[in-house]
PDB file of C-alpha atoms in Angstrom:
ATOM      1  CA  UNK A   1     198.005  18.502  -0.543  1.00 53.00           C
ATOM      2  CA  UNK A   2     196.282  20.460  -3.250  1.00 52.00           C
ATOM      3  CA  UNK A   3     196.181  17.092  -5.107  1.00 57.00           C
ATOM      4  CA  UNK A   4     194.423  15.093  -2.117  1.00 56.00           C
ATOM      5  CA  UNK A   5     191.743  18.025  -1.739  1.00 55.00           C
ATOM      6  CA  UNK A   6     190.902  18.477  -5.399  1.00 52.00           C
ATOM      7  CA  UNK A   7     191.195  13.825  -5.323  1.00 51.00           C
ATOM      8  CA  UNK A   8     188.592  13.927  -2.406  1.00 47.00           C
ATOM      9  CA  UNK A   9     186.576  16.923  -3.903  1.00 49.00           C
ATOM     10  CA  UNK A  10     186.473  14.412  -7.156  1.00 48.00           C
ATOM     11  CA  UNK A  11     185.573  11.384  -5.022  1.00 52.00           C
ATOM     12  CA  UNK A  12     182.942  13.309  -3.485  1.00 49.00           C
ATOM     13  CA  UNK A  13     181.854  15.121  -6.883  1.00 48.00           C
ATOM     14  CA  UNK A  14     181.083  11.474  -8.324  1.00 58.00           C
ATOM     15  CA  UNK A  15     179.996   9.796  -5.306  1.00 56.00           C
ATOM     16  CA  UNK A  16     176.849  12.269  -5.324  1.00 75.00           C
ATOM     17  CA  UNK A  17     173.695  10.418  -4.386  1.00 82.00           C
ATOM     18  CA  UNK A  18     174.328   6.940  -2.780  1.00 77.00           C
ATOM     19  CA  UNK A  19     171.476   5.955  -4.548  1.00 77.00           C
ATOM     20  CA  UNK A  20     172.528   7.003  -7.879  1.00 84.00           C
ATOM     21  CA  UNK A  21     176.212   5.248  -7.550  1.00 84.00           C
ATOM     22  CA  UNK A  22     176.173   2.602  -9.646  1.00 84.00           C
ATOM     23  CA  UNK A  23     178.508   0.536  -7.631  1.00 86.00           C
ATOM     24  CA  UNK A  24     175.555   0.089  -4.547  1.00 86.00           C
ATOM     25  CA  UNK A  25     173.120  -0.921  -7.241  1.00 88.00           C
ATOM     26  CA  UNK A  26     173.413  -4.372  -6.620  1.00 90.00           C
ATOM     27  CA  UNK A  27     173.172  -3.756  -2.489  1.00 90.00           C
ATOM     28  CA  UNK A  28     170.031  -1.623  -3.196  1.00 89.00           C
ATOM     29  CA  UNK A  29     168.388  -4.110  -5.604  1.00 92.00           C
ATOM     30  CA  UNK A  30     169.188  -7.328  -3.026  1.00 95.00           C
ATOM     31  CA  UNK A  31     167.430  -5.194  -0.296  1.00 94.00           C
ATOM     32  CA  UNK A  32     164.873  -4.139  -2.650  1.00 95.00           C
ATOM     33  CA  UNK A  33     163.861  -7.696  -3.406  1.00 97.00           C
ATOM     34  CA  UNK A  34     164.130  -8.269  -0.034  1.00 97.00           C
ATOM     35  CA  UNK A  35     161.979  -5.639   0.909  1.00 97.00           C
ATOM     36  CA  UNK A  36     159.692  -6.468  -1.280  1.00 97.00           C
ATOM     37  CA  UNK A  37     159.219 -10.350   0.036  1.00 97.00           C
ATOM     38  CA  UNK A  38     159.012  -9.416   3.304  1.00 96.00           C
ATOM     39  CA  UNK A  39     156.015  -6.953   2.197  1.00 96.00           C
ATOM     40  CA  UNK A  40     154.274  -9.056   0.131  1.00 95.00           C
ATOM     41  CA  UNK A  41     154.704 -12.031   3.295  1.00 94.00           C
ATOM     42  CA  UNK A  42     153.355  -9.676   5.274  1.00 93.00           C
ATOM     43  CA  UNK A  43     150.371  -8.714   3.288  1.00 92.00           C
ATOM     44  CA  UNK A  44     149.571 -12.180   1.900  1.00 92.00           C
ATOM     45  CA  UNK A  45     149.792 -14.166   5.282  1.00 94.00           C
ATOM     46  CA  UNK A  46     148.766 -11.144   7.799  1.00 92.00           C
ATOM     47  CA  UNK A  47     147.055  -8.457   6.213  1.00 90.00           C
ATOM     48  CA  UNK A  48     145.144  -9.871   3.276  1.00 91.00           C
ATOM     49  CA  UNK A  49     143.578 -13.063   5.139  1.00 92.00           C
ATOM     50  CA  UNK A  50     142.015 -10.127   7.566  1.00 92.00           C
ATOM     51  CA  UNK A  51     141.181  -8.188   5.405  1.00 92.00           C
ATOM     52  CA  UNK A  52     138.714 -10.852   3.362  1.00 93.00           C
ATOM     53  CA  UNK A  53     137.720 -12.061   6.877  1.00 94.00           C
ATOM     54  CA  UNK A  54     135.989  -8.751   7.331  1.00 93.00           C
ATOM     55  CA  UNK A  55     135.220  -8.603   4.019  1.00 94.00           C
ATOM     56  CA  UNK A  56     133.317 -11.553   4.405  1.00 95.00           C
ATOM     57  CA  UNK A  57     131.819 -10.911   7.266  1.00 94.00           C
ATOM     58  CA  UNK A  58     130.554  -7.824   6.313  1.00 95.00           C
ATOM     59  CA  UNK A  59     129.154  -9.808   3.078  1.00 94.00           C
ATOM     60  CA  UNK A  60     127.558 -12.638   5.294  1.00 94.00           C
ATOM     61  CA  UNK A  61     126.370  -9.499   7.800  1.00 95.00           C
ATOM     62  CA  UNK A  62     124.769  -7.556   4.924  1.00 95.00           C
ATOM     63  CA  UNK A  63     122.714 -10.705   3.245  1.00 94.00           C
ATOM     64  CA  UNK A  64     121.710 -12.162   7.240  1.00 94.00           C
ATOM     65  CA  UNK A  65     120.618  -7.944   6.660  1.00 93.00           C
ATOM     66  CA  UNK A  66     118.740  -8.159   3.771  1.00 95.00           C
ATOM     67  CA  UNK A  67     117.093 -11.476   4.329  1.00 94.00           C
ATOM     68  CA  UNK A  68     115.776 -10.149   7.687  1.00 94.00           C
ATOM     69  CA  UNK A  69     114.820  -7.641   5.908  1.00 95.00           C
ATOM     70  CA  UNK A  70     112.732  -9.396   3.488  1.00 94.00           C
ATOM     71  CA  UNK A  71     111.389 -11.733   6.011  1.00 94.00           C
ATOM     72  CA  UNK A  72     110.532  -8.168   7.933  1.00 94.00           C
ATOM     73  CA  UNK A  73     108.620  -6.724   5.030  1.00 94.00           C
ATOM     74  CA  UNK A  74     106.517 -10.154   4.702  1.00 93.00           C
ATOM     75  CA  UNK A  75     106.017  -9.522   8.402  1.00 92.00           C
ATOM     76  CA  UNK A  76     104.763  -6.459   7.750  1.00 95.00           C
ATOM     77  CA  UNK A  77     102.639  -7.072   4.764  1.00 93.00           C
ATOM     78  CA  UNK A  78     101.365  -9.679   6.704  1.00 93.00           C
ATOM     79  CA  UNK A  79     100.506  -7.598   9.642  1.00 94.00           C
ATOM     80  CA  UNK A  80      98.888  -4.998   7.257  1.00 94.00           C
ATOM     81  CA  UNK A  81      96.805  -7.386   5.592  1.00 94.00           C
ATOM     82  CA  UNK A  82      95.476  -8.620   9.135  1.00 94.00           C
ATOM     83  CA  UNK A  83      95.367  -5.163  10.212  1.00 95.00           C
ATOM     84  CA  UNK A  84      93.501  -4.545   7.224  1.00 94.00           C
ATOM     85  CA  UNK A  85      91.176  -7.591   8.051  1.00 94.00           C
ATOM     86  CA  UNK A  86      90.274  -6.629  11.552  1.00 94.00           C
ATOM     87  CA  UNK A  87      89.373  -3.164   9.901  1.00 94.00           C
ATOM     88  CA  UNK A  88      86.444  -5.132   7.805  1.00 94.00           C
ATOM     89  CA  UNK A  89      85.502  -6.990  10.470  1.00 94.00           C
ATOM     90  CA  UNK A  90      85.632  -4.285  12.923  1.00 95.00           C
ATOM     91  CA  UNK A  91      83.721  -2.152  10.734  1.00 95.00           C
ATOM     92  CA  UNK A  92      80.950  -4.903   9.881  1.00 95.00           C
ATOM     93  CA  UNK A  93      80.609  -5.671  13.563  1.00 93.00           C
ATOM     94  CA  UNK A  94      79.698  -1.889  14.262  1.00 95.00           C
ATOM     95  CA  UNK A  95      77.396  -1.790  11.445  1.00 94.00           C
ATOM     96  CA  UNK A  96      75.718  -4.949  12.522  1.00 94.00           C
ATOM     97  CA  UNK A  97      75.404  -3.551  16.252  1.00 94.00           C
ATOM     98  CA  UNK A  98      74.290  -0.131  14.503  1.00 94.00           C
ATOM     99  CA  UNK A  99      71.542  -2.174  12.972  1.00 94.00           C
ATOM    100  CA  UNK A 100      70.087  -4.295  15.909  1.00 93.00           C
ATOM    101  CA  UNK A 101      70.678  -1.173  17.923  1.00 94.00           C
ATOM    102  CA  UNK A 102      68.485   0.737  15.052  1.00 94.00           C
ATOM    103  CA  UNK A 103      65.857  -1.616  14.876  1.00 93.00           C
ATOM    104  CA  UNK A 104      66.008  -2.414  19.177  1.00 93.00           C
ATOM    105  CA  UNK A 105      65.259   1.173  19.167  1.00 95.00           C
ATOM    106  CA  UNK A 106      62.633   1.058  16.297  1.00 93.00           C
ATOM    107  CA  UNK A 107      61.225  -1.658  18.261  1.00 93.00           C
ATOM    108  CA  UNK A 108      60.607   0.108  21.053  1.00 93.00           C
ATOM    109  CA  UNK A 109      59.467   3.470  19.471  1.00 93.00           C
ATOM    110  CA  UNK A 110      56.831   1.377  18.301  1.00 93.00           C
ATOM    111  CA  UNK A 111      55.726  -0.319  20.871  1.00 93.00           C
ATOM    112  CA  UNK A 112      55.580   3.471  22.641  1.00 93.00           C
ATOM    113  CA  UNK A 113      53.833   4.599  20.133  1.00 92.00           C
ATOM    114  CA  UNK A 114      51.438   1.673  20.339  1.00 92.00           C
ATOM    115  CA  UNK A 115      51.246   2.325  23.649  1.00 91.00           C
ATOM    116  CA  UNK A 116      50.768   6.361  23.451  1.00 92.00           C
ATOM    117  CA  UNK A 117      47.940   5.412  20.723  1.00 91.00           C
ATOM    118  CA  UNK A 118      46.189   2.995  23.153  1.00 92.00           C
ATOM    119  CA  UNK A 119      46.316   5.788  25.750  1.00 91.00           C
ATOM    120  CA  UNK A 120      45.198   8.291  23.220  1.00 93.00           C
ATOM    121  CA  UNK A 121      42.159   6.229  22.249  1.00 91.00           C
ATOM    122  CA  UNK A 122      41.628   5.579  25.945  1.00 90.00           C
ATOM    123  CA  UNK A 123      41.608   8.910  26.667  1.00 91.00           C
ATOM    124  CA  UNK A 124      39.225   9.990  23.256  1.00 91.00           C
ATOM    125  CA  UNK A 125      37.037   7.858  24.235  1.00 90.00           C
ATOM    126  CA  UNK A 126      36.575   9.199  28.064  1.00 89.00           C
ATOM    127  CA  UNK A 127      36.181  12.604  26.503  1.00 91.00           C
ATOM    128  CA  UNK A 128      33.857  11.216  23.994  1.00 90.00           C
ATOM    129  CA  UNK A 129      31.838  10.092  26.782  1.00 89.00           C
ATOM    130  CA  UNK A 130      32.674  12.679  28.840  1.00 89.00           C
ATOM    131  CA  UNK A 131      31.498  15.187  25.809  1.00 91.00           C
ATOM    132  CA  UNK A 132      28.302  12.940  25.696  1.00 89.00           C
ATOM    133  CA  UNK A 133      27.054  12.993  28.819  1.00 87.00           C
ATOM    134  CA  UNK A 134      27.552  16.732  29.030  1.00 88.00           C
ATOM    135  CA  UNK A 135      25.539  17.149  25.706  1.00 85.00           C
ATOM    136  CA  UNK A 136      23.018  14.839  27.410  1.00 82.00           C
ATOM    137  CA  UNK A 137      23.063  16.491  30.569  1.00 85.00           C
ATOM    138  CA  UNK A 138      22.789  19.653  28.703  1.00 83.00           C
ATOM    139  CA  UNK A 139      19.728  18.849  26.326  1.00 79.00           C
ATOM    140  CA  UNK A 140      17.688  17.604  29.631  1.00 80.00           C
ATOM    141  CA  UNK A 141      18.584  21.110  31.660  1.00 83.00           C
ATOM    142  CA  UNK A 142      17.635  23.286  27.976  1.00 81.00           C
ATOM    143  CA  UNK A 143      14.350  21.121  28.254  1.00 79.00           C
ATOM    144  CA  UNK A 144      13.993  21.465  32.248  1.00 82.00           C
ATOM    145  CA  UNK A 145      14.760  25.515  31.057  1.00 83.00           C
ATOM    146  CA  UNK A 146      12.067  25.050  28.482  1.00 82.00           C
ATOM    147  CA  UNK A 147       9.276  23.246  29.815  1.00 77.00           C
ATOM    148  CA  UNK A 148       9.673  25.916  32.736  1.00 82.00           C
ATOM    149  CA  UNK A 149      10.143  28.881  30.839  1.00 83.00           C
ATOM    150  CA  UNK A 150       7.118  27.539  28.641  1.00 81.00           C
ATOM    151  CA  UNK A 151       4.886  27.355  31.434  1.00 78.00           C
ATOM    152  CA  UNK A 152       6.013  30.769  33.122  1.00 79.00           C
ATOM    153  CA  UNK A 153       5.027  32.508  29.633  1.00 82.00           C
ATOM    154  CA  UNK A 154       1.663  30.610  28.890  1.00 80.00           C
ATOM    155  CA  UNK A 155       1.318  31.671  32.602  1.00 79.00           C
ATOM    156  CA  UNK A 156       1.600  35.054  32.031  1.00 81.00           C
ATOM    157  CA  UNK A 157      -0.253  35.378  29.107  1.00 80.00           C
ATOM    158  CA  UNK A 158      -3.481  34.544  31.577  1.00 78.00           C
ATOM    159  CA  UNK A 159      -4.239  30.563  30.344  1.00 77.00           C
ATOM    160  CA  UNK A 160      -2.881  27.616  32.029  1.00 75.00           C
ATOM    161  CA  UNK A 161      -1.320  24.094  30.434  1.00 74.00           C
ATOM    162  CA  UNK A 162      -0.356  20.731  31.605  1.00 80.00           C
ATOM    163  CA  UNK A 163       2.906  20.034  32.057  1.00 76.00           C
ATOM    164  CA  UNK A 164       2.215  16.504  29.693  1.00 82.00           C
ATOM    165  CA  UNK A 165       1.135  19.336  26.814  1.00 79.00           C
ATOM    166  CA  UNK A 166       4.182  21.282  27.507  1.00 78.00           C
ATOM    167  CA  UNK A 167       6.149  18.502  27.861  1.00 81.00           C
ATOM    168  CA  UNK A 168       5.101  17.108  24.694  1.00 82.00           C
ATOM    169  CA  UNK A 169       5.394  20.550  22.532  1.00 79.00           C
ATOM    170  CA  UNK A 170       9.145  21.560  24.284  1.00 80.00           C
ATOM    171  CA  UNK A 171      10.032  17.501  22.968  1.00 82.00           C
ATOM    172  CA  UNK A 172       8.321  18.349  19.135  1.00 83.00           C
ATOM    173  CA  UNK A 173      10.348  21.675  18.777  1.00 79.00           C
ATOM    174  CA  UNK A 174      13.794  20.195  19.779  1.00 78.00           C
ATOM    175  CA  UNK A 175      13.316  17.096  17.455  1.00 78.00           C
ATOM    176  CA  UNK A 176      13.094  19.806  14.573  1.00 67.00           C
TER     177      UNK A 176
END
């Protein structure tokens, strides 16, 4: 019995590893290559095709992408060059209606002014003649004050004068 255990021991001792026993290599290798084919059937007719699907979808995704980009930014330099245009015009538009609204208003500050310098020279005028016919009215009461004050003083000095004399020498001194 000693034999068997130290013939099993011996057996087992070699055996080791299955995968190190030489006699299974040719098992392993046959499942090996088998393996192997099955894997790369797998990946070639399964996995691969899918995988260049989205591959290429992601390819034809990306460059719809970038050419709606490109088409966006033309869009958009587009828009910012008629943004850019309606600016120009917006701003010549005010400055025209600042202009006519400049000159409307010119227009009629002058034709006020016209106006205020008609009424100005209206009213000159009436003070003018207002001024005149007081001066007027005043020179005839200083020679009514005169002639009378004349006669009261050649009246009290004792003589007497005609009021045509009087008259005549009041007229003489306010000539000059």
């Amino acid at each position: 019995m000693a034999t068997e255990t130290h013939g099993a021991e011996l057996a087992t001792a070699e055996a080791g590893m299955p995968q190190l026993d030489f006699t299974t290599f040719p098992n392993q290798i046959f499942w090996l290559l088998v393996t192997l084919v099955v894997i790369y059937f797998v990946l070639s007719k399964i996995a691969l095709p899918r995988i260049s699907t989205v591959l290429a979808e992601r390819s034809g995704t990306i460059m719809n992408d970038i050419s709606a980009a490109e088409e966006l930014k033309l869009k958009a330099k587009e828009a910012e060059a008629a943004y850019n245009a309606a600016l120009a015009e917006a701003k010549s538009e005010a400055q025209r209606i600042s202009n006519e609204t400049r000159a409307a208003i010119q227009a009629e500050l002058d034709t006020a002014l016209a106006k205020a310098d008609a009424q100005i020279a209206a009213k000159a005028a009436e003070s003018e003649k207002a001024i005149t016919e007081i001066r007027d009215g005043a020179m005839d009461s200083v020679k009514a004050v005169a002639k009378d004050t004349a006669k009261e003083i050649v009246a009290a000095l004792g003589s007497t004068a005609d009021a045509r004399s009087i008259t005549a020498a009041v007229t003489a001194r306010m000539k000059g």
